[in-house]
PDB file of C-alpha atoms in Angstrom:
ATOM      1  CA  UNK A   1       6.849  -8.714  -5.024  1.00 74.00           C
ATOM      2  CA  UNK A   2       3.067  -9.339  -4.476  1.00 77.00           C
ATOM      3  CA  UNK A   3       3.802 -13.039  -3.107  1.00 76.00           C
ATOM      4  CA  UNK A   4       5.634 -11.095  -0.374  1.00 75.00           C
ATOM      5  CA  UNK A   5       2.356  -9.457   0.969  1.00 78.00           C
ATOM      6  CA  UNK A   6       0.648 -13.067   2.396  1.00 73.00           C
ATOM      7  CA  UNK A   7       3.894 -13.544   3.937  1.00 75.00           C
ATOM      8  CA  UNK A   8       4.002 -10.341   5.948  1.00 75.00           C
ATOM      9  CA  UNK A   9       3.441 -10.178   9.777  1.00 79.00           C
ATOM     10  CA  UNK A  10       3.849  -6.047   9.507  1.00 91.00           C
ATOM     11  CA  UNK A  11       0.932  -6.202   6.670  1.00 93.00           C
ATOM     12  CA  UNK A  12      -1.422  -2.637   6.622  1.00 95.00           C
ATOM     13  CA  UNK A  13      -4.495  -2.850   4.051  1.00 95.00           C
ATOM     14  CA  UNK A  14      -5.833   0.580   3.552  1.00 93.00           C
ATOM     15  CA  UNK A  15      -5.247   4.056   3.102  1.00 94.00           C
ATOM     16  CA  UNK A  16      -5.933   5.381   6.345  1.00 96.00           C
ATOM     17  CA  UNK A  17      -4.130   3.377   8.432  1.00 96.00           C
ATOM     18  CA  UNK A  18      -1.372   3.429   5.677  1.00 97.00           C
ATOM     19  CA  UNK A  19      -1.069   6.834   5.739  1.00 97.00           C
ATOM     20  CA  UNK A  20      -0.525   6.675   9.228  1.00 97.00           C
ATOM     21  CA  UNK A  21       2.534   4.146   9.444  1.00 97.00           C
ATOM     22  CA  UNK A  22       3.897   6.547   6.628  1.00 98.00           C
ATOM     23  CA  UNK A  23       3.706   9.492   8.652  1.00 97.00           C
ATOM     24  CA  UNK A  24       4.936   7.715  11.469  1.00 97.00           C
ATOM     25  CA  UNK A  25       8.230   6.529   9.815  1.00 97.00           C
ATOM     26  CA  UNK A  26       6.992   2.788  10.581  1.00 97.00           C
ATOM     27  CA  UNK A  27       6.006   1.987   6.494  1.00 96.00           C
ATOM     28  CA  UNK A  28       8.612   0.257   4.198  1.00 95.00           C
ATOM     29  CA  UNK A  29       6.574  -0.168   1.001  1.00 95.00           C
ATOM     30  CA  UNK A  30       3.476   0.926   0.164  1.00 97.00           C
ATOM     31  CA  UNK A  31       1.791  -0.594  -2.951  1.00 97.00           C
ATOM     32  CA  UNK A  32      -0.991   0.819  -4.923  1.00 98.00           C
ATOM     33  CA  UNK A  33      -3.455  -0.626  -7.057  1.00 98.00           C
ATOM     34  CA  UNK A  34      -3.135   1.443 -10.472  1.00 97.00           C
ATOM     35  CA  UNK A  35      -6.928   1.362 -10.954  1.00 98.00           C
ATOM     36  CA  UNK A  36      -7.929   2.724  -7.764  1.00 97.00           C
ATOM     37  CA  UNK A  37      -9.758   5.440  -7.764  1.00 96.00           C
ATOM     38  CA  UNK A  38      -6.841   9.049  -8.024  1.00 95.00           C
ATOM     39  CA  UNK A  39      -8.970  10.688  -4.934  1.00 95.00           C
ATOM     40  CA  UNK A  40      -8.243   7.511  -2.695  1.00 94.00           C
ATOM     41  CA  UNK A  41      -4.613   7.190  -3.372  1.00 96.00           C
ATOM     42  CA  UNK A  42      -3.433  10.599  -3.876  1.00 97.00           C
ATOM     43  CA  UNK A  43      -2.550  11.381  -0.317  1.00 97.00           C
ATOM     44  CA  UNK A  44      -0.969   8.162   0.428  1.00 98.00           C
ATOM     45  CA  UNK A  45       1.107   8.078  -2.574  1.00 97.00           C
ATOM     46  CA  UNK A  46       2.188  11.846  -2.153  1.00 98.00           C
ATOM     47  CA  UNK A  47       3.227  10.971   1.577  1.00 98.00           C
ATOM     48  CA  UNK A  48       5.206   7.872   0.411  1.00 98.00           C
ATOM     49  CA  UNK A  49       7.084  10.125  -2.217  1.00 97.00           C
ATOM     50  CA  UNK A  50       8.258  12.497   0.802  1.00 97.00           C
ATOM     51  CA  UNK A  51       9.103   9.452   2.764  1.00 97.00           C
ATOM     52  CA  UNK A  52      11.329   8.116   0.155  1.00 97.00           C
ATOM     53  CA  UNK A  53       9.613   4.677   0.667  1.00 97.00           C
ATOM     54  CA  UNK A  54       9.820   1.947  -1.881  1.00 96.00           C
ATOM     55  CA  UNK A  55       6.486   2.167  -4.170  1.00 97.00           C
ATOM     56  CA  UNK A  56       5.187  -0.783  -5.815  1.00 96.00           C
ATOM     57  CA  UNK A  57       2.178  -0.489  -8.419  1.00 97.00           C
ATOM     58  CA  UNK A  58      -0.071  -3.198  -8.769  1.00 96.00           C
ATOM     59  CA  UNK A  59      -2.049  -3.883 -12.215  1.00 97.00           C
ATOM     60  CA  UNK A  60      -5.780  -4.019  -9.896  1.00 97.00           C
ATOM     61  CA  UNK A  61      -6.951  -3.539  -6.490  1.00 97.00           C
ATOM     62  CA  UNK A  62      -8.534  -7.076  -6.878  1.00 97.00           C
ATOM     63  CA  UNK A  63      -4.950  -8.608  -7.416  1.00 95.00           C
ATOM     64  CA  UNK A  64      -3.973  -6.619  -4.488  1.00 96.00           C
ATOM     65  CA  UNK A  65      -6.312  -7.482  -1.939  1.00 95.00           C
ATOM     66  CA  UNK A  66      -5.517 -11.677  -3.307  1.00 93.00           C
ATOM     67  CA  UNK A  67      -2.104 -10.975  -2.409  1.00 93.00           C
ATOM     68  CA  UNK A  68      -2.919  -9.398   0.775  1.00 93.00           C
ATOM     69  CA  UNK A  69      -4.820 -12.206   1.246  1.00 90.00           C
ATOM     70  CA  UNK A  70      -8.630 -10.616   1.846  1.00 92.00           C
ATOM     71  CA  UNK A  71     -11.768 -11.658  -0.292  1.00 94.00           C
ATOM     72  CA  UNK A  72     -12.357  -8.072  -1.374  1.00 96.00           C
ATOM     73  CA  UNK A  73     -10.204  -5.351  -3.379  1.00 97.00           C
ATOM     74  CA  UNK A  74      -7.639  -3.447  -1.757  1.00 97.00           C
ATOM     75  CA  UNK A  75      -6.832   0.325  -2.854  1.00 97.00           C
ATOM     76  CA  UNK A  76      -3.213   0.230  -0.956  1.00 98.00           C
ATOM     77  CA  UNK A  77      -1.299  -1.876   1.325  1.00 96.00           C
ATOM     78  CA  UNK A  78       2.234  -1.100   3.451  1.00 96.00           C
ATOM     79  CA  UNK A  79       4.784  -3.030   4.602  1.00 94.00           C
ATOM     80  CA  UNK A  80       6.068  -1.914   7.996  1.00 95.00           C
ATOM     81  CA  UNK A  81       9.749  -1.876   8.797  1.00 92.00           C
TER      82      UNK A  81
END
């Protein structure tokens, strides 16, 4: 599932603007990095529960932000529709 993310045209990389696309009813997946820290991901991950979006949990946010293809951890990440 993580070789997806490099692949993605409709790629998000953060809560904020992850949250967003949620709310907005324009997310598909949302993956989290399990050892992010509870206070960043809490909101998003609530929001993607209501949604009924597809979660994905990834073992670290440095795995994450590889597969997202950035230099630097990632805490979540969204697929849009």
């Amino acid at each position: 599932m993580l070789d997806e993310l490099k692949k993605q045209n409709k790629l998000i990389v953060g809560s904020k603007q992850g949250l967003k696309a949620i709310r907005e009813d324009r997310a598909q997946t949302l993956f989290i990095a399990k050892d992010a820290e509870r206070h960043v991901t809490r909101t998003i991950e609530e929001a993607g529960k209501e949604a009924q979006i597809q979660i994905v949990y990834v073992e670290s946010m440095k795995k994450l932000g590889k597969a997202c293809g950035i230099e630097v951890g990632a805490a979540t990440a969204v697929i849009l529709k």
